[in-house]
Coordinates of C-alpha atoms and ligand atoms in Angstrom, one line a residue:
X1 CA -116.4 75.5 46.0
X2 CA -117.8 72.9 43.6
X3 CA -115.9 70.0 45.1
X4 CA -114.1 68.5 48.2
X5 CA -110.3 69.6 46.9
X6 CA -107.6 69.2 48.7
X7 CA -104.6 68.9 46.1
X8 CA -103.4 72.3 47.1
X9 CA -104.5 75.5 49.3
X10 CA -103.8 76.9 45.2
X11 CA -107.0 76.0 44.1
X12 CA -109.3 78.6 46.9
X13 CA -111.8 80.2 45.6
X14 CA -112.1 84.2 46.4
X15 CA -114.7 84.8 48.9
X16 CA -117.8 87.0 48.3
X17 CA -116.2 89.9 50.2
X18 CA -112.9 89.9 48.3
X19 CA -115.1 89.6 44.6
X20 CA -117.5 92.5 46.1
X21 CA -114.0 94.6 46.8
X22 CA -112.5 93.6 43.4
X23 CA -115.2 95.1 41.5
X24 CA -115.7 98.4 43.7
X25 CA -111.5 98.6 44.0
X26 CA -110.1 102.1 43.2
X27 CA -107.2 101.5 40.4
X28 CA -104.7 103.4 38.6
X29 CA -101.7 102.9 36.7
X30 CA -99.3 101.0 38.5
X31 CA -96.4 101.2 36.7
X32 CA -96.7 105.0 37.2
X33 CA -96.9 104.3 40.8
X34 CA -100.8 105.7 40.9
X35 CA -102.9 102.5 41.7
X36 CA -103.8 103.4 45.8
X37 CA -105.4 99.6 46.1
X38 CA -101.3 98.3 45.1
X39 CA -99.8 101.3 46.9
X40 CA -101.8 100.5 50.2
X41 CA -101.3 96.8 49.6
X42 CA -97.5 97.1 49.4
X43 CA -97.7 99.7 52.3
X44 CA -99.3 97.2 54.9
X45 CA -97.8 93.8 53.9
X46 CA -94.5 95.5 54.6
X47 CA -96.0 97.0 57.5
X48 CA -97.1 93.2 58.8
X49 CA -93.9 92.2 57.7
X50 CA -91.9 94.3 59.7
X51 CA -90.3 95.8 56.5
X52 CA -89.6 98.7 55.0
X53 CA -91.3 98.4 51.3
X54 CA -93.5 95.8 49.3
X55 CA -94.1 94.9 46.0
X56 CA -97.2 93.0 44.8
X57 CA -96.1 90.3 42.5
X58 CA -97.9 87.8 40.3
X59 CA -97.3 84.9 41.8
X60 CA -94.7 83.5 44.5
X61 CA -92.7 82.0 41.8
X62 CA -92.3 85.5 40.7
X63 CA -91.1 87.0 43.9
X64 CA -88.8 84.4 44.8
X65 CA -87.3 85.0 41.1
X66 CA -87.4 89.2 41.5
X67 CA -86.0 88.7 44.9
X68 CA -82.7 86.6 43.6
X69 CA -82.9 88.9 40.4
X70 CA -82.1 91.4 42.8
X71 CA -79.8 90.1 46.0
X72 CA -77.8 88.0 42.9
X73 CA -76.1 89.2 39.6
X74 CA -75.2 86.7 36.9
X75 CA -72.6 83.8 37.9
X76 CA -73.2 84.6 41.3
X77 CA -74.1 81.6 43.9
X78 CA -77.5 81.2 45.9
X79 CA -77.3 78.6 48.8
X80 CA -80.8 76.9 48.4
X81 CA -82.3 73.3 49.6
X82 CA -82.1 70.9 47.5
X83 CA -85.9 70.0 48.2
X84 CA -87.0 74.3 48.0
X85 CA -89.7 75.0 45.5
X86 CA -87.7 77.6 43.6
X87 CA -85.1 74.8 43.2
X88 CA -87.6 71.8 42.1
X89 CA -90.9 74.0 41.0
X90 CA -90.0 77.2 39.5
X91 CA -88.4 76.1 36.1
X92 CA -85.3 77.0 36.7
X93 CA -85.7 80.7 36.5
X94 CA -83.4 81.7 38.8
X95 CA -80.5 79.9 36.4
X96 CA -82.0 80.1 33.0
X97 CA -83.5 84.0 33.5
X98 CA -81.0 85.1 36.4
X99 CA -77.6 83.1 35.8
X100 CA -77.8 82.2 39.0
X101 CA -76.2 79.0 40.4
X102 CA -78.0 76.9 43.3
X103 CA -75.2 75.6 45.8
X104 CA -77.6 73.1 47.3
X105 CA -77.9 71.9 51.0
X106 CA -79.7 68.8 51.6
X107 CA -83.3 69.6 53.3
X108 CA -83.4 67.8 56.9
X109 CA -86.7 66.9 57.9
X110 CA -87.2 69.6 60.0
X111 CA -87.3 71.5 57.0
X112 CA -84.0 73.6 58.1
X113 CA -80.6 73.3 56.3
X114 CA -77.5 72.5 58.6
X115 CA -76.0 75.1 59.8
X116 CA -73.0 73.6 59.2
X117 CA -73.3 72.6 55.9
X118 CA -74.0 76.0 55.3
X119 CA -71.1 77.5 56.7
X120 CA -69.5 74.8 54.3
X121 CA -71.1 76.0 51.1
X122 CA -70.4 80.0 51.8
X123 CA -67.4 80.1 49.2
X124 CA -64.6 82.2 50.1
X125 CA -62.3 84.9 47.9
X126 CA -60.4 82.8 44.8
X127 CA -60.5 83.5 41.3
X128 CA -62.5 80.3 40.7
X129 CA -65.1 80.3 42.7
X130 CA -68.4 82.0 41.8
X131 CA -69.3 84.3 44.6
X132 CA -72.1 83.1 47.2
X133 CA -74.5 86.0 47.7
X134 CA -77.7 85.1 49.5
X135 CA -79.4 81.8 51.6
X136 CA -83.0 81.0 50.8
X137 CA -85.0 79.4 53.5
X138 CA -88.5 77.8 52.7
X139 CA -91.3 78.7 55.8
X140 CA -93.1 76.7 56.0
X141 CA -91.2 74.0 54.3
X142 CA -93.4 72.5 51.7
X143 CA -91.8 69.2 50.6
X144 CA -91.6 68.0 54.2
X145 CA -94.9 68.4 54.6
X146 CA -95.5 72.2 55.5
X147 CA -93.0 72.2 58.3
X148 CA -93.1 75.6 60.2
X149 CA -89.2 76.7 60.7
X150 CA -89.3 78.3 64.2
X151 CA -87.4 81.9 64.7
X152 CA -84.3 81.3 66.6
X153 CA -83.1 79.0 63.2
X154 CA -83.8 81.5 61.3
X155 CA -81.9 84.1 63.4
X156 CA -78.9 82.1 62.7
X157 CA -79.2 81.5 59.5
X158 CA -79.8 85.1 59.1
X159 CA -76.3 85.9 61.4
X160 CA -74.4 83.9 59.4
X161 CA -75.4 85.1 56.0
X162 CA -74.7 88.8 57.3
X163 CA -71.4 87.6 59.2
X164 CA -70.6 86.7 55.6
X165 CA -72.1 89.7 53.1
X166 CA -74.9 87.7 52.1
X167 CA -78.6 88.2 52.2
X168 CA -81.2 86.0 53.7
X169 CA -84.2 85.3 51.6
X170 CA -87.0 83.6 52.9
X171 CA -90.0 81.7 50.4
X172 CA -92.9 82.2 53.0
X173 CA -95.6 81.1 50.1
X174 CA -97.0 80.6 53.8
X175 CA -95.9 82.5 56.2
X176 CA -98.8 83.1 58.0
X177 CA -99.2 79.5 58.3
X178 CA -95.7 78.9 59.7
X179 CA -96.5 82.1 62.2
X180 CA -100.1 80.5 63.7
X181 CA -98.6 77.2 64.0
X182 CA -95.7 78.6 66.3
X183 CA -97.8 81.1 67.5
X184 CA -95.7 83.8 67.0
X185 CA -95.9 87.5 65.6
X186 CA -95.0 87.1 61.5
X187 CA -92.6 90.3 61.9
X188 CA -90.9 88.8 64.9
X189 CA -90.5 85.3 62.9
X190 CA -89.2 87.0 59.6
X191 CA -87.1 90.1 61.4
X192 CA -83.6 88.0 60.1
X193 CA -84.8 88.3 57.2
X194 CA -83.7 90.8 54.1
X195 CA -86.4 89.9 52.1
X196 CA -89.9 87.7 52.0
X197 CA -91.9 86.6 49.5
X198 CA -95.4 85.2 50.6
X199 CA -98.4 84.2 48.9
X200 CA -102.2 86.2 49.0
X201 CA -103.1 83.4 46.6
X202 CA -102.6 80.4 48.9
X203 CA -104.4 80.0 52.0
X204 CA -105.4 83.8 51.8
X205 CA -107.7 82.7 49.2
X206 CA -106.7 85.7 46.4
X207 CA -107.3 84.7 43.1
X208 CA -104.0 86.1 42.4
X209 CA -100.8 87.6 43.6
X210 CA -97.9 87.3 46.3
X211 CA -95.7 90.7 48.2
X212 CA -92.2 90.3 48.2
X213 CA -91.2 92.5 50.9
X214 CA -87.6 94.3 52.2
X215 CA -85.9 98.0 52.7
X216 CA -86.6 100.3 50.1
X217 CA -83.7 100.2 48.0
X218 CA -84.2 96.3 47.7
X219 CA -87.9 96.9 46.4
X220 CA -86.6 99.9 44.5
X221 CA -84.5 97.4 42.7
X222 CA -86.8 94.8 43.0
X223 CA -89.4 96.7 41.4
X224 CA -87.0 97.7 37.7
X225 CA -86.6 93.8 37.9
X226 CA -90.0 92.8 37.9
X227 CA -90.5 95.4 35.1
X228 CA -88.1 93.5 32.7
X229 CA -89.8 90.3 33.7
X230 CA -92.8 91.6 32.3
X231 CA -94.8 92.1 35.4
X232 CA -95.3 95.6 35.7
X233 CA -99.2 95.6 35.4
X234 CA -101.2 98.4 35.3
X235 CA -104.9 98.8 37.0
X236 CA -103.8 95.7 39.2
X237 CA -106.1 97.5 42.0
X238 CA -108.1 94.7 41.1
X239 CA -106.3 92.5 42.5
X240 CA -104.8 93.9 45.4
X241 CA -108.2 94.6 46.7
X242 CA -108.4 91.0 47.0
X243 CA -105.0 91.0 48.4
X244 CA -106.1 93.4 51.2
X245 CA -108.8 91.5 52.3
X246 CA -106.4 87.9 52.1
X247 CA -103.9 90.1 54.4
X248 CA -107.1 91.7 56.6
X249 CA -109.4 89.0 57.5
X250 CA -107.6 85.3 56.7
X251 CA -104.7 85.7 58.1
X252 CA -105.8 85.6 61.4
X253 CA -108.1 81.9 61.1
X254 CA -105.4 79.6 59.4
X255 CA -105.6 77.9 62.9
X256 CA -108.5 76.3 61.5
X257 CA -107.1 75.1 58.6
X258 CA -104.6 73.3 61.0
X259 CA -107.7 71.5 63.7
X260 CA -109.1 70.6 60.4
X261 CA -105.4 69.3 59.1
X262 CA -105.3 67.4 62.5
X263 CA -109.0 66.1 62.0
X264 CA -108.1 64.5 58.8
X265 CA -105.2 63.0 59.6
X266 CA -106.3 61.7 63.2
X267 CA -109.2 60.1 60.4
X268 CA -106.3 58.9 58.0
X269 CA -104.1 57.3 61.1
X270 CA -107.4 55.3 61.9
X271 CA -107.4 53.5 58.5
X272 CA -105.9 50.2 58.4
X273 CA -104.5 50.6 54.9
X274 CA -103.1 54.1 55.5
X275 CA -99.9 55.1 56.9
X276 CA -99.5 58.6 58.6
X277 CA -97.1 60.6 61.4
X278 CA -99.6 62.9 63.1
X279 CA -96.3 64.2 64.6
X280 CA -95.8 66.1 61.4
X281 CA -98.9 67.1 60.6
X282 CA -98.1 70.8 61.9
X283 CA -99.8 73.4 59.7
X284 CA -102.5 72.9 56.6
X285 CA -100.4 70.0 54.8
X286 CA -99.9 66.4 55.0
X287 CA -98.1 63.2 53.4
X288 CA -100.0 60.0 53.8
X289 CA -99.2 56.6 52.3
X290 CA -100.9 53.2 51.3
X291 CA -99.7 50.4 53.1
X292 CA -98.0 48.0 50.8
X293 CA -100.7 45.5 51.1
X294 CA -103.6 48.3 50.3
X295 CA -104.4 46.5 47.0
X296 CA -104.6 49.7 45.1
X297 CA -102.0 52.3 43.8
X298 CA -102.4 56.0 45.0
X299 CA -103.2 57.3 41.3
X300 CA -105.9 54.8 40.8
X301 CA -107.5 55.4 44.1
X302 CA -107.3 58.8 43.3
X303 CA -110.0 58.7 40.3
X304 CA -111.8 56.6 42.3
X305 CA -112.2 59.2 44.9
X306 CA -113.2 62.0 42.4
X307 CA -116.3 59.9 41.6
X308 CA -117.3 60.8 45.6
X309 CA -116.4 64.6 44.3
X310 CA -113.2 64.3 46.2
X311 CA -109.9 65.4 44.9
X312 CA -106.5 64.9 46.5
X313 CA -102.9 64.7 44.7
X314 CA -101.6 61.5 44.4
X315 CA -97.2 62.1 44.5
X316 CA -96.1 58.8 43.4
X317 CA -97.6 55.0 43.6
X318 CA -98.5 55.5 47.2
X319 CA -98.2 58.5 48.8
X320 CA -100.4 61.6 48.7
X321 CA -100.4 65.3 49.9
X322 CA -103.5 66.9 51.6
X323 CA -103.4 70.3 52.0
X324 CA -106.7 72.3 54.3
X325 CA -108.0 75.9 53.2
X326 CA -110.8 78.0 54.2
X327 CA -113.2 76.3 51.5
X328 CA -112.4 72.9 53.6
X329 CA -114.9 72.6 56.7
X330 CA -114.8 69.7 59.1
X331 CA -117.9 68.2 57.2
X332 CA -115.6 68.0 54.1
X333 CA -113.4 66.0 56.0
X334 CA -115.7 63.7 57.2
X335 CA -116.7 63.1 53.6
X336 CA -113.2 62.4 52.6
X337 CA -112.7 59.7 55.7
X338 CA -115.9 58.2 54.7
X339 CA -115.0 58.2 50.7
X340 CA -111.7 56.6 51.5
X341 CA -113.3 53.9 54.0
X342 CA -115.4 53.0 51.7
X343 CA -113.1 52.4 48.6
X344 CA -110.6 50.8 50.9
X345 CA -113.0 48.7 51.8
Ligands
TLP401 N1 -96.7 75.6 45.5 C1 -97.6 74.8 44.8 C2 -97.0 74.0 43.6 O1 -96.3 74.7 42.8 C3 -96.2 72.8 44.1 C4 -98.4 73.9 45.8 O2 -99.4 73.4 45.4 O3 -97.9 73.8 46.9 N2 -93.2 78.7 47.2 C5 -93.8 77.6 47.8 C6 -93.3 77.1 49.1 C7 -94.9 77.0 47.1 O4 -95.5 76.0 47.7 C8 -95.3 77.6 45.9 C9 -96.5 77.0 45.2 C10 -94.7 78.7 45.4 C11 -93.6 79.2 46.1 C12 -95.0 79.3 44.0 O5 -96.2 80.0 44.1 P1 -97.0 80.3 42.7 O6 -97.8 79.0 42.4 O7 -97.9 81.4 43.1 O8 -96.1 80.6 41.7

């Protein structure tokens, strides 16, 4: 990459091998069902997954929106947090395209919704009530700071939702991330699960694309639904050779996206105008703030820190988000330390 970035793990480049595969990728017409790169990409992301059938989307805004498209009908009720990026990211699709309402549980800092505020918000049979249909979990959870939500919640979220009728729909932009950092098999962490969407395009480094995964007759439905969004593509081998590559060969080093997380913030918590709480720096994704006193706002040390080629996303007058990726390499974050010493200074 041309430049230090860490405003997102959105902005990775593809790597040589997945441009090389791109342009030898074997394609067909995928809404006929004949591209073989999609076909296999579907068949082994469920297969990682532990699910029965895949369907390569756009982007993970589109396969959280296909996936409540398809667990929700119009008027119906989706219990969501109040901090999840389909509720505060995704334009309001799933109200404005799906007529879906958000019944929304406050986001704890662990990144998991109270149980018993679920239990709360699962509305029960009366002619005025909309009716609840499915609980969306975010893993890991992005706006506290890439929090990996460990299995055994998830089993009870998923218990409850099935106690009830409901589905359980997990966002796992990153997964994979949430699956290194607890060190667990991704199958084994999503098995509660009905359905997963998780991004290629992320950490994966695929220029485009996300698999929303579940049993057949949900992709079956799942896949008319992306249809009438507009996203049946055609020769999208193209990109799902990418995708194959994101699903073979990066999913297994986010780990060092983590160390190099950990460097950076071990870095951040020794600069006296910085505050930081390593204990939350679990995965590829940080918050940091200026002290008070740091004599400059976080937007305006921002631009200063571009003119060192370094680019990070400034969230409000002092706090920031750092996110690691494979184009970020512990030299890159000594850059970055030294950058922000030396404008602090
Ligand atoms: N997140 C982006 C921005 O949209 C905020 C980022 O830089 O983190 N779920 C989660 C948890 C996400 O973080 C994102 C993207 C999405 C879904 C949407 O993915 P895309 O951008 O592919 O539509």
């Amino acid at each position: 990459m041309d430049r230090v970035d860490l405003r997102s793990d959105t902005v990775t480049w593809p790597t040589a091998d997945m441009r090389k595969a791109m342009a030898e990728a074997e394609v067909g017409d995928d809404v006929f069902g004949e591209d073989p790169t999609v076909n296999r990409l579907e068949a082994e992301a469920a297969e990682r997954l532990g699910k029965e059938a895949g369907l390569f989307v756009s982007s993970g805004t589109m396969g959280n929106l296909v996936a409540i498209l398809t667990h929700c009908g119009r008027g119906d009720e989706a219990i969501i947090g109040d901090r999840a990026h389909t509720f505060e990211h995704e334009v309001g699709g799933m109200a404005g395209l799906g007529g879906v309402q958000s019944h929304l549980i406050p986001v704890q800092p662990d990144g998991t919704l109270p149980l018993d505020a679920i239990r709360r918000a699962i509305r029960s049979e009366d002619v005025h009530y909309p009716t609840t249909r499915m609980i969306e979990l975010e893993n890991t959870q992005g706006s506290v700071g890439g929090i990996p939500i460990p299995k055994p919640y998830i089993e009870e979220v998923g218990a409850l939702a099935h106690e009830h009728g409901l589905t359980l729909h997990i966002d796992g932009a990153r997964i994979f991330n949430a699956a290194t950092a607890l060190d667990c098999n991704v199958a084994d962490l999503v098995e509660a699960a009905d359905s997963v969407s998780f991004c290629l395009s992320k950490g994966l480094c695929a220029p485009v694309g996300s698999v929303l995964v579940g049993s057949k007759d949900f992709i079956k439905h799942a896949r008319r639904n992306r249809k009438m969004l507009g996203g049946g593509t055609r020769q999208a081998g193209v990109l799902a050779a990418a995708g194959l590559i994101a699903l073979h060969d990066m999913t297994e080093r986010l780990g060092e996206d983590h160390a190099n997380a950990r460097l950076l913030a071990e870095g951040l918590s020794e600069l006296p105008q910085i505050e930081i709480d390593l204990d939350r720096v679990q995965t590829n994704m940080m918050f940091f703030s200026l002290r008070e006193d740091a004599g400059i706002t976080a937007p305006e040390l921002a631009e200063r820190l571009k003119t060192h080629n370094v680019y990070i996303l400034d969230m409000d007058e002092r706090t920031f988000r750092a996110v690691t990726h494979y184009w970020i390499r512990p030299e890159h974050v000594i850059e970055v330390l030294v950058a922000l010493q030396e404008e602090l200074s």
